[in-house]
Amino acid sequence: MTYQQPQIDTSPHVSDEVRKTTCYMCACRCGINVHMKDGKVAYIEGNRDHPVNKGVLCAKGSAGIMQVNAPSRLRAPLKRVGPRGSGAFEEISWDEALQIACDWLKPIRETDPSKLAFFTGRDQSQSFTSFWAQNFGTPNYAAHGGFCSVNMAAAGIYTMGGSFWEFGQPDWDLTRLFLLFGVAEDHDSNPIKMGIGRLKARGARIIGVNPIRSGYNAVADDWVGITPGTDGLFILSLVHELMRAGKIDLDYLARYTNAPVLVNADPASPEHGLFLRNTDGKPIVIDRNTGQPAAFDTAGIFPDLSATHEQDGITHRPVMHLIAERYLDPQYAPEAVSERCGITPDKIRRIAAEIARVAFDEAITLDHAWTDFRGETHKTMTGRPVSFHAMRGISAHSNGFQTCRALHLLQILLGTVEVPGGFRFKPPYPKPVSAHPTPHCHSKPNCALDGPHLGFVRGPEDLALRDDGRPARIDKAFTWENPMSSHGLMHMVISNAHAGDPYKIDTLFLYMANMSWNSSMNTRGVIDMLTDKDEAGNYVIPHIIYSDAYSSEMVAYADLILPDTTYLERHDCISMLDRPICEADAAADAIRWPVVTPDRDVRGFQTVLIQLANKLALPGFTTADGSARYADYADYIVSHERKPGIGPLMGFRGDGTETGRGAPNPEQLQRYIENGSFFINHIPEGAQYYKPWNSAYQDWAVATGLYDTPQPYVFDLYVEPMRKFQLAAEGHGDRQPPDHLRAQIKTTMDPLPIWYPPFEDAAIDAAQYPLHALTQRPMAMYHSWGTQNAWLRQIHGHNPLYLPTGLWQRHGFADGDWARVTSAHGAITVPVAHMAALNENTVWTWNAIGKRKGTWALSADAPEATRGFLLNHLIHELLPEKGDGLRWSNSDPITGQAAWFDLRVRIEKTTPPAEAQPTFDPIKSPVRQGPETLRWSVGK
Ligand code: SF4
């Protein structure tokens, strides 16, 4: 008998065309090949040539096919016809929608542009949306950073001119020890997964610091299950140990940081704590060669870390003295911090010793000669192969800014930033604070704002205050309450607008921000504010315009919906002016383009903004005779010049051969598409490390258009602008804080990193709420965006509250049980599950899985709407009263970042209710419910 092998086509033809674009299923922006059949998406794979993912595609990325077919996609502009929150809408034309928006916006612009609050969520076109808001003239603009990770971004920029995430990355090729702090898996997922794979292949060690051992922490060699909110204390204890052992890089500190800069040490002086400067305003150091004072950047000097200096009868001490005094103090000894952090003293010492061993005993030397900004040529580059990465877990606390600063202090003391094996910046970073704008807030009728909204304050003079001292912005960003709120405070906009504090607004205009659900603290309260009416029966917030691609919870609370496209149906620009896709050794940017034509009456939001700008004749978008400069967003991407020769995209400028600088090229988008929708510009070899101080990098950055002139700088271990706020709180200067904030400013605005307990700890009776409660974002879903995705929601259709073993046993929980979880603000009743690899005083759940009935085209009995839940109901934007007659903000006092992870709760076992509590009334859906089963074939 003979057997015939079956004929199997192992490489079936899946497409008749491949269109290369950029993924937007999370913020990594991987390159994707979209396989098309008969004009429909058949399959998505990774682009092997792309600098971000090199062909790797994650589960979210491949599920993009379901995103573009989701039943929850909005289909046409909508006008509200029922009460706010009912979900009753009628479809209208784009002409009518744009006219309604203009009828609201035009009178505002002609009388008081600050009556518009325009805030955007997780989009990545902030250089464009801020340009629109600036030309409208309102001071009230920001994106979502204030409730996300501004602590991380601002602490990094104030300390070292860049931060983690898209600002920089570990030197994946040379690192030998990698420490992660508070990193969730949904951000930066493919690059970190690929990087960890490379580290493991080389035998490098990974330490994960996180209360929860999931995701990257699950594959770490060592897991530190720290108590939430104590990361800063743990880090400063590591600093203490390293300093005690003399394991800090003194040469690096002297050359590349402000550790040798002289500080006024006279407590009686009005300049106490400020730098000694020369007549050009440059900080002064003592030159070790001559013993004489010199500007820090003088050619040929070697700054002294220990010399003091007497001038005009005042002693000046180097920053290094203050660092030694602060961190050698026994309050940071492992025994002193151990109990609070939930880490044994031995473990703290062991980690400090491991860091020291790798940094100093396994140092790397590369034979790359380079010349620094003082003109000294170095024959080699020394690397200390310890690198760090951190994210929202350490920053979303009321002590998050100082904690992120502490981590940068640790990195810099070790000499591991911008060196081989360490942490490396990605262009356009490094970029010192001096290269960033200050905030602007002066609005006048019919005029553009006087400058960019967001920036980095240098002192009290830059606060966004009106002449009478009241906040100039509706979110109260850049005020004494949170002076360094560089990303604004989106989470405070609705409550401030509802309260009319600091003033009333007319129109709230939001994009891609689910503020009536998972993007707000105190969800029920926010819903009430959005629907509240005044005595005359008018809504307290008179007009709400919202743009989203999907039928999210926020849709029901708007009066006018401008439906957006999905990411495969639009033009986008991942720009060097914004949040590009650079690598540590290359500048890179990218585009999206409509690989699919929308089958609905929807428009890309950025194009809609241009259409509105043209109707409103906004400067910047229209010429003197009122004609439009840009037809749509694609035209803007190609034609807009932020400065002569510098536009949103770096590649193929001028005649198509110019990079960075060059005239607009009408063929630019086509050239990007032909190139896989990205452009990469490699940094020359000798310029790839030591970027803030390396003359070759500085020159390359100028040629590429990142800087106008070379701008070398030193890292700010001591942040002098913070000291200026302390001085004001001590009574110095013309601009004075209100008395009730003086103590807070003096304590928290310390120019050297400190740790203080999270504010909620002090505002509640900790014995009543003994547990910390956290959320994490799952790998398979980026924020709430996967909820409508038929593939992804099978992975996370509902979310139990995970409990550690001791708690599970003490309460006698078993599989299938439910718990009532109570905070100082509210209570929820939810399903629980046991997790052993969890800090013993912490409970947690996945973020944003719970959904409201009637939204996202889900059925009323969908698990997301019956068993899924939010912790948001337990968190309030204000802390409980603590007897001083004030309600303090539940946020970081420096940046205003929402302190999501300060939450404290208690739990009790309870009888399972029919559904997770609290429940909300169903919303009438503007789209049809999705079918029971999804099945279609492409190309048959
Ligand atoms: S990591 Fe993010 S951008 Fe990359 S493929 Fe996955 S979802 Fe897309």
PDB file of N, CA, C and O in Angstrom, residues 445-503:
ATOM      1  N   PRO A 445      -9.282  89.054  23.122  1.00  0.00           N
ATOM      2  CA  PRO A 445     -10.275  88.768  22.087  1.00  0.00           C
ATOM      3  C   PRO A 445      -9.666  88.842  20.693  1.00  0.00           C
ATOM      4  O   PRO A 445      -8.855  89.723  20.399  1.00  0.00           O
ATOM      5  N   ASN A 446     -10.050  87.882  19.858  1.00  0.00           N
ATOM      6  CA  ASN A 446      -9.654  87.870  18.445  1.00  0.00           C
ATOM      7  C   ASN A 446      -8.155  87.792  18.224  1.00  0.00           C
ATOM      8  O   ASN A 446      -7.675  88.214  17.182  1.00  0.00           O
ATOM      9  N   CYS A 447      -7.415  87.306  19.197  1.00  0.00           N
ATOM     10  CA  CYS A 447      -5.950  87.228  19.045  1.00  0.00           C
ATOM     11  C   CYS A 447      -5.475  85.818  19.378  1.00  0.00           C
ATOM     12  O   CYS A 447      -6.115  85.105  20.149  1.00  0.00           O
ATOM     13  N   ALA A 448      -4.316  85.483  18.796  1.00  0.00           N
ATOM     14  CA  ALA A 448      -3.652  84.247  19.208  1.00  0.00           C
ATOM     15  C   ALA A 448      -3.089  84.440  20.615  1.00  0.00           C
ATOM     16  O   ALA A 448      -2.870  85.578  21.056  1.00  0.00           O
ATOM     17  N   LEU A 449      -2.867  83.323  21.315  1.00  0.00           N
ATOM     18  CA  LEU A 449      -2.230  83.384  22.635  1.00  0.00           C
ATOM     19  C   LEU A 449      -0.810  83.944  22.458  1.00  0.00           C
ATOM     20  O   LEU A 449      -0.234  83.859  21.368  1.00  0.00           O
ATOM     21  N   ASP A 450      -0.237  84.471  23.541  1.00  0.00           N
ATOM     22  CA  ASP A 450       1.069  85.120  23.414  1.00  0.00           C
ATOM     23  C   ASP A 450       2.235  84.145  23.285  1.00  0.00           C
ATOM     24  O   ASP A 450       3.381  84.559  23.133  1.00  0.00           O
ATOM     25  N   GLY A 451       1.970  82.829  23.311  1.00  0.00           N
ATOM     26  CA  GLY A 451       3.038  81.840  23.141  1.00  0.00           C
ATOM     27  C   GLY A 451       2.509  80.462  23.463  1.00  0.00           C
ATOM     28  O   GLY A 451       1.308  80.290  23.707  1.00  0.00           O
ATOM     29  N   PRO A 452       3.384  79.436  23.484  1.00  0.00           N
ATOM     30  CA  PRO A 452       2.917  78.078  23.774  1.00  0.00           C
ATOM     31  C   PRO A 452       2.327  77.962  25.177  1.00  0.00           C
ATOM     32  O   PRO A 452       2.807  78.601  26.111  1.00  0.00           O
ATOM     33  N   HIS A 453       1.306  77.122  25.311  1.00  0.00           N
ATOM     34  CA  HIS A 453       0.626  76.982  26.607  1.00  0.00           C
ATOM     35  C   HIS A 453       1.509  76.336  27.664  1.00  0.00           C
ATOM     36  O   HIS A 453       1.540  76.757  28.805  1.00  0.00           O
ATOM     37  N   LEU A 454       2.156  75.261  27.263  1.00  0.00           N
ATOM     38  CA  LEU A 454       2.844  74.417  28.244  1.00  0.00           C
ATOM     39  C   LEU A 454       4.347  74.682  28.190  1.00  0.00           C
ATOM     40  O   LEU A 454       4.885  75.033  27.150  1.00  0.00           O
ATOM     41  N   GLY A 455       4.988  74.500  29.322  1.00  0.00           N
ATOM     42  CA  GLY A 455       6.421  74.751  29.354  1.00  0.00           C
ATOM     43  C   GLY A 455       6.983  74.414  30.712  1.00  0.00           C
ATOM     44  O   GLY A 455       6.352  73.711  31.507  1.00  0.00           O
ATOM     45  N   PHE A 456       8.147  74.946  30.975  1.00  0.00           N
ATOM     46  CA  PHE A 456       8.865  74.631  32.207  1.00  0.00           C
ATOM     47  C   PHE A 456       9.186  75.941  32.928  1.00  0.00           C
ATOM     48  O   PHE A 456       9.967  76.749  32.429  1.00  0.00           O
ATOM     49  N   VAL A 457       8.545  76.130  34.083  1.00  0.00           N
ATOM     50  CA  VAL A 457       8.763  77.380  34.825  1.00  0.00           C
ATOM     51  C   VAL A 457      10.184  77.383  35.375  1.00  0.00           C
ATOM     52  O   VAL A 457      10.733  76.354  35.755  1.00  0.00           O
ATOM     53  N   ARG A 458      10.771  78.563  35.410  1.00  0.00           N
ATOM     54  CA  ARG A 458      12.124  78.753  35.980  1.00  0.00           C
ATOM     55  C   ARG A 458      12.037  79.336  37.385  1.00  0.00           C
ATOM     56  O   ARG A 458      13.040  79.413  38.101  1.00  0.00           O
ATOM     57  N   GLY A 459      10.864  79.833  37.748  1.00  0.00           N
ATOM     58  CA  GLY A 459      10.697  80.442  39.063  1.00  0.00           C
ATOM     59  C   GLY A 459       9.296  81.012  39.154  1.00  0.00           C
ATOM     60  O   GLY A 459       8.506  80.905  38.206  1.00  0.00           O
ATOM     61  N   PRO A 460       8.950  81.644  40.291  1.00  0.00           N
ATOM     62  CA  PRO A 460       7.588  82.169  40.470  1.00  0.00           C
ATOM     63  C   PRO A 460       7.162  83.135  39.375  1.00  0.00           C
ATOM     64  O   PRO A 460       5.973  83.257  39.089  1.00  0.00           O
ATOM     65  N   GLU A 461       8.130  83.815  38.756  1.00  0.00           N
ATOM     66  CA  GLU A 461       7.772  84.800  37.721  1.00  0.00           C
ATOM     67  C   GLU A 461       7.095  84.158  36.521  1.00  0.00           C
ATOM     68  O   GLU A 461       6.423  84.831  35.735  1.00  0.00           O
ATOM     69  N   ASP A 462       7.241  82.854  36.349  1.00  0.00           N
ATOM     70  CA  ASP A 462       6.665  82.175  35.178  1.00  0.00           C
ATOM     71  C   ASP A 462       5.306  81.534  35.463  1.00  0.00           C
ATOM     72  O   ASP A 462       4.733  80.868  34.592  1.00  0.00           O
ATOM     73  N   LEU A 463       4.783  81.690  36.669  1.00  0.00           N
ATOM     74  CA  LEU A 463       3.490  81.075  36.973  1.00  0.00           C
ATOM     75  C   LEU A 463       2.388  81.681  36.107  1.00  0.00           C
ATOM     76  O   LEU A 463       2.451  82.857  35.730  1.00  0.00           O
ATOM     77  N   ALA A 464       1.382  80.870  35.800  1.00  0.00           N
ATOM     78  CA  ALA A 464       0.266  81.328  34.958  1.00  0.00           C
ATOM     79  C   ALA A 464      -0.801  81.953  35.854  1.00  0.00           C
ATOM     80  O   ALA A 464      -1.834  81.353  36.140  1.00  0.00           O
ATOM     81  N   LEU A 465      -0.510  83.159  36.308  1.00  0.00           N
ATOM     82  CA  LEU A 465      -1.424  83.880  37.199  1.00  0.00           C
ATOM     83  C   LEU A 465      -1.869  85.169  36.527  1.00  0.00           C
ATOM     84  O   LEU A 465      -1.106  85.792  35.787  1.00  0.00           O
ATOM     85  N   ARG A 466      -3.116  85.545  36.808  1.00  0.00           N
ATOM     86  CA  ARG A 466      -3.593  86.837  36.322  1.00  0.00           C
ATOM     87  C   ARG A 466      -3.045  87.947  37.216  1.00  0.00           C
ATOM     88  O   ARG A 466      -2.458  87.681  38.270  1.00  0.00           O
ATOM     89  N   ASP A 467      -3.270  89.186  36.791  1.00  0.00           N
ATOM     90  CA  ASP A 467      -2.717  90.320  37.550  1.00  0.00           C
ATOM     91  C   ASP A 467      -3.204  90.326  38.995  1.00  0.00           C
ATOM     92  O   ASP A 467      -2.495  90.756  39.895  1.00  0.00           O
ATOM     93  N   ASP A 468      -4.444  89.838  39.214  1.00  0.00           N
ATOM     94  CA  ASP A 468      -4.958  89.828  40.584  1.00  0.00           C
ATOM     95  C   ASP A 468      -4.532  88.578  41.354  1.00  0.00           C
ATOM     96  O   ASP A 468      -4.990  88.345  42.473  1.00  0.00           O
ATOM     97  N   GLY A 469      -3.650  87.758  40.758  1.00  0.00           N
ATOM     98  CA  GLY A 469      -3.125  86.587  41.446  1.00  0.00           C
ATOM     99  C   GLY A 469      -3.938  85.325  41.245  1.00  0.00           C
ATOM    100  O   GLY A 469      -3.531  84.243  41.661  1.00  0.00           O
ATOM    101  N   ARG A 470      -5.126  85.457  40.597  1.00  0.00           N
ATOM    102  CA  ARG A 470      -5.936  84.256  40.380  1.00  0.00           C
ATOM    103  C   ARG A 470      -5.345  83.421  39.256  1.00  0.00           C
ATOM    104  O   ARG A 470      -4.677  83.948  38.362  1.00  0.00           O
ATOM    105  N   PRO A 471      -5.627  82.107  39.257  1.00  0.00           N
ATOM    106  CA  PRO A 471      -5.109  81.267  38.170  1.00  0.00           C
ATOM    107  C   PRO A 471      -5.603  81.753  36.810  1.00  0.00           C
ATOM    108  O   PRO A 471      -6.770  82.119  36.656  1.00  0.00           O
ATOM    109  N   ALA A 472      -4.728  81.715  35.822  1.00  0.00           N
ATOM    110  CA  ALA A 472      -5.100  82.126  34.462  1.00  0.00           C
ATOM    111  C   ALA A 472      -5.740  80.978  33.697  1.00  0.00           C
ATOM    112  O   ALA A 472      -6.412  81.204  32.706  1.00  0.00           O
ATOM    113  N   ARG A 473      -5.508  79.747  34.162  1.00  0.00           N
ATOM    114  CA  ARG A 473      -6.003  78.579  33.434  1.00  0.00           C
ATOM    115  C   ARG A 473      -7.128  77.906  34.223  1.00  0.00           C
ATOM    116  O   ARG A 473      -7.100  77.857  35.448  1.00  0.00           O
ATOM    117  N   ILE A 474      -8.052  77.300  33.489  1.00  0.00           N
ATOM    118  CA  ILE A 474      -9.178  76.628  34.133  1.00  0.00           C
ATOM    119  C   ILE A 474      -8.707  75.438  34.967  1.00  0.00           C
ATOM    120  O   ILE A 474      -9.319  75.103  35.973  1.00  0.00           O
ATOM    121  N   ASP A 475      -7.613  74.794  34.576  1.00  0.00           N
ATOM    122  CA  ASP A 475      -7.134  73.640  35.348  1.00  0.00           C
ATOM    123  C   ASP A 475      -6.190  74.065  36.477  1.00  0.00           C
ATOM    124  O   ASP A 475      -5.683  73.216  37.211  1.00  0.00           O
ATOM    125  N   LYS A 476      -5.951  75.366  36.609  1.00  0.00           N
ATOM    126  CA  LYS A 476      -5.059  75.930  37.636  1.00  0.00           C
ATOM    127  C   LYS A 476      -3.639  75.386  37.519  1.00  0.00           C
ATOM    128  O   LYS A 476      -2.910  75.268  38.524  1.00  0.00           O
ATOM    129  N   ALA A 477      -3.240  75.030  36.321  1.00  0.00           N
ATOM    130  CA  ALA A 477      -1.850  74.616  36.120  1.00  0.00           C
ATOM    131  C   ALA A 477      -0.935  75.813  36.307  1.00  0.00           C
ATOM    132  O   ALA A 477      -1.348  76.950  36.104  1.00  0.00           O
ATOM    133  N   PHE A 478       0.297  75.531  36.690  1.00  0.00           N
ATOM    134  CA  PHE A 478       1.327  76.561  36.891  1.00  0.00           C
ATOM    135  C   PHE A 478       0.867  77.597  37.910  1.00  0.00           C
ATOM    136  O   PHE A 478       0.963  78.804  37.693  1.00  0.00           O
ATOM    137  N   THR A 479       0.297  77.123  39.017  1.00  0.00           N
ATOM    138  CA  THR A 479      -0.059  78.018  40.125  1.00  0.00           C
ATOM    139  C   THR A 479       0.705  77.558  41.358  1.00  0.00           C
ATOM    140  O   THR A 479       1.403  76.540  41.330  1.00  0.00           O
ATOM    141  N   TRP A 480       0.534  78.258  42.448  1.00  0.00           N
ATOM    142  CA  TRP A 480       1.254  77.899  43.670  1.00  0.00           C
ATOM    143  C   TRP A 480       0.885  76.499  44.150  1.00  0.00           C
ATOM    144  O   TRP A 480       1.635  75.875  44.877  1.00  0.00           O
ATOM    145  N   GLU A 481      -0.311  76.033  43.769  1.00  0.00           N
ATOM    146  CA  GLU A 481      -0.719  74.681  44.202  1.00  0.00           C
ATOM    147  C   GLU A 481       0.111  73.605  43.538  1.00  0.00           C
ATOM    148  O   GLU A 481       0.321  72.531  44.086  1.00  0.00           O
ATOM    149  N   ASN A 482       0.551  73.860  42.299  1.00  0.00           N
ATOM    150  CA  ASN A 482       1.367  72.885  41.564  1.00  0.00           C
ATOM    151  C   ASN A 482       2.174  73.639  40.507  1.00  0.00           C
ATOM    152  O   ASN A 482       1.817  73.682  39.346  1.00  0.00           O
ATOM    153  N   PRO A 483       3.281  74.241  40.964  1.00  0.00           N
ATOM    154  CA  PRO A 483       3.975  75.210  40.107  1.00  0.00           C
ATOM    155  C   PRO A 483       4.566  74.609  38.825  1.00  0.00           C
ATOM    156  O   PRO A 483       4.672  75.298  37.822  1.00  0.00           O
ATOM    157  N   MET A 484       4.952  73.344  38.857  1.00  0.00           N
ATOM    158  CA  MET A 484       5.666  72.784  37.709  1.00  0.00           C
ATOM    159  C   MET A 484       4.774  71.819  36.918  1.00  0.00           C
ATOM    160  O   MET A 484       5.227  70.762  36.479  1.00  0.00           O
ATOM    161  N   SER A 485       3.522  72.204  36.729  1.00  0.00           N
ATOM    162  CA  SER A 485       2.554  71.314  36.070  1.00  0.00           C
ATOM    163  C   SER A 485       2.718  71.395  34.551  1.00  0.00           C
ATOM    164  O   SER A 485       1.852  71.907  33.852  1.00  0.00           O
ATOM    165  N   SER A 486       3.801  70.855  34.080  1.00  0.00           N
ATOM    166  CA  SER A 486       4.227  71.056  32.687  1.00  0.00           C
ATOM    167  C   SER A 486       3.279  70.446  31.662  1.00  0.00           C
ATOM    168  O   SER A 486       3.356  70.780  30.496  1.00  0.00           O
ATOM    169  N   HIS A 487       2.414  69.523  32.074  1.00  0.00           N
ATOM    170  CA  HIS A 487       1.460  68.937  31.131  1.00  0.00           C
ATOM    171  C   HIS A 487       0.025  69.361  31.406  1.00  0.00           C
ATOM    172  O   HIS A 487      -0.905  68.777  30.868  1.00  0.00           O
ATOM    173  N   GLY A 488      -0.180  70.353  32.261  1.00  0.00           N
ATOM    174  CA  GLY A 488      -1.535  70.751  32.613  1.00  0.00           C
ATOM    175  C   GLY A 488      -2.195  69.734  33.540  1.00  0.00           C
ATOM    176  O   GLY A 488      -1.582  68.740  33.953  1.00  0.00           O
ATOM    177  N   LEU A 489      -3.459  70.003  33.896  1.00  0.00           N
ATOM    178  CA  LEU A 489      -4.182  69.107  34.823  1.00  0.00           C
ATOM    179  C   LEU A 489      -5.549  68.782  34.236  1.00  0.00           C
ATOM    180  O   LEU A 489      -6.580  69.268  34.699  1.00  0.00           O
ATOM    181  N   MET A 490      -5.571  67.941  33.229  1.00  0.00           N
ATOM    182  CA  MET A 490      -6.826  67.622  32.558  1.00  0.00           C
ATOM    183  C   MET A 490      -7.878  67.093  33.541  1.00  0.00           C
ATOM    184  O   MET A 490      -9.073  67.330  33.378  1.00  0.00           O
ATOM    185  N   HIS A 491      -7.416  66.366  34.568  1.00  0.00           N
ATOM    186  CA  HIS A 491      -8.350  65.748  35.507  1.00  0.00           C
ATOM    187  C   HIS A 491      -9.066  66.768  36.383  1.00  0.00           C
ATOM    188  O   HIS A 491     -10.003  66.415  37.100  1.00  0.00           O
ATOM    189  N   MET A 492      -8.631  68.033  36.378  1.00  0.00           N
ATOM    190  CA  MET A 492      -9.300  69.042  37.198  1.00  0.00           C
ATOM    191  C   MET A 492     -10.219  69.943  36.377  1.00  0.00           C
ATOM    192  O   MET A 492     -10.928  70.789  36.931  1.00  0.00           O
ATOM    193  N   VAL A 493     -10.229  69.779  35.067  1.00  0.00           N
ATOM    194  CA  VAL A 493     -10.943  70.725  34.204  1.00  0.00           C
ATOM    195  C   VAL A 493     -12.447  70.701  34.481  1.00  0.00           C
ATOM    196  O   VAL A 493     -13.084  71.752  34.643  1.00  0.00           O
ATOM    197  N   ILE A 494     -13.026  69.509  34.524  1.00  0.00           N
ATOM    198  CA  ILE A 494     -14.488  69.435  34.649  1.00  0.00           C
ATOM    199  C   ILE A 494     -14.932  69.934  36.023  1.00  0.00           C
ATOM    200  O   ILE A 494     -15.890  70.717  36.128  1.00  0.00           O
ATOM    201  N   SER A 495     -14.225  69.531  37.081  1.00  0.00           N
ATOM    202  CA  SER A 495     -14.676  69.986  38.407  1.00  0.00           C
ATOM    203  C   SER A 495     -14.465  71.495  38.556  1.00  0.00           C
ATOM    204  O   SER A 495     -15.320  72.186  39.139  1.00  0.00           O
ATOM    205  N   ASN A 496     -13.378  72.038  38.019  1.00  0.00           N
ATOM    206  CA  ASN A 496     -13.180  73.495  38.114  1.00  0.00           C
ATOM    207  C   ASN A 496     -14.206  74.239  37.266  1.00  0.00           C
ATOM    208  O   ASN A 496     -14.747  75.275  37.672  1.00  0.00           O
ATOM    209  N   ALA A 497     -14.487  73.702  36.054  1.00  0.00           N
ATOM    210  CA  ALA A 497     -15.461  74.378  35.179  1.00  0.00           C
ATOM    211  C   ALA A 497     -16.844  74.340  35.823  1.00  0.00           C
ATOM    212  O   ALA A 497     -17.596  75.318  35.765  1.00  0.00           O
ATOM    213  N   HIS A 498     -17.172  73.222  36.453  1.00  0.00           N
ATOM    214  CA  HIS A 498     -18.472  73.105  37.118  1.00  0.00           C
ATOM    215  C   HIS A 498     -18.565  74.086  38.288  1.00  0.00           C
ATOM    216  O   HIS A 498     -19.595  74.735  38.496  1.00  0.00           O
ATOM    217  N   ALA A 499     -17.478  74.215  39.022  1.00  0.00           N
ATOM    218  CA  ALA A 499     -17.485  75.113  40.186  1.00  0.00           C
ATOM    219  C   ALA A 499     -17.329  76.582  39.777  1.00  0.00           C
ATOM    220  O   ALA A 499     -17.488  77.480  40.614  1.00  0.00           O
ATOM    221  N   GLY A 500     -16.991  76.838  38.502  1.00  0.00           N
ATOM    222  CA  GLY A 500     -16.715  78.225  38.094  1.00  0.00           C
ATOM    223  C   GLY A 500     -15.488  78.771  38.794  1.00  0.00           C
ATOM    224  O   GLY A 500     -15.376  79.967  39.050  1.00  0.00           O
ATOM    225  N   ASP A 501     -14.562  77.914  39.107  1.00  0.00           N
ATOM    226  CA  ASP A 501     -13.372  78.276  39.873  1.00  0.00           C
ATOM    227  C   ASP A 501     -12.131  77.875  39.075  1.00  0.00           C
ATOM    228  O   ASP A 501     -11.893  76.685  38.891  1.00  0.00           O
ATOM    229  N   PRO A 502     -11.345  78.776  38.556  1.00  0.00           N
ATOM    230  CA  PRO A 502     -11.290  80.216  38.842  1.00  0.00           C
ATOM    231  C   PRO A 502     -12.275  81.049  38.035  1.00  0.00           C
ATOM    232  O   PRO A 502     -12.414  82.240  38.314  1.00  0.00           O
ATOM    233  N   TYR A 503     -12.930  80.489  37.032  1.00  0.00           N
ATOM    234  CA  TYR A 503     -13.949  81.251  36.285  1.00  0.00           C
ATOM    235  C   TYR A 503     -14.820  80.267  35.534  1.00  0.00           C
ATOM    236  O   TYR A 503     -14.502  79.071  35.432  1.00  0.00           O
TER     237      TYR A 503
END
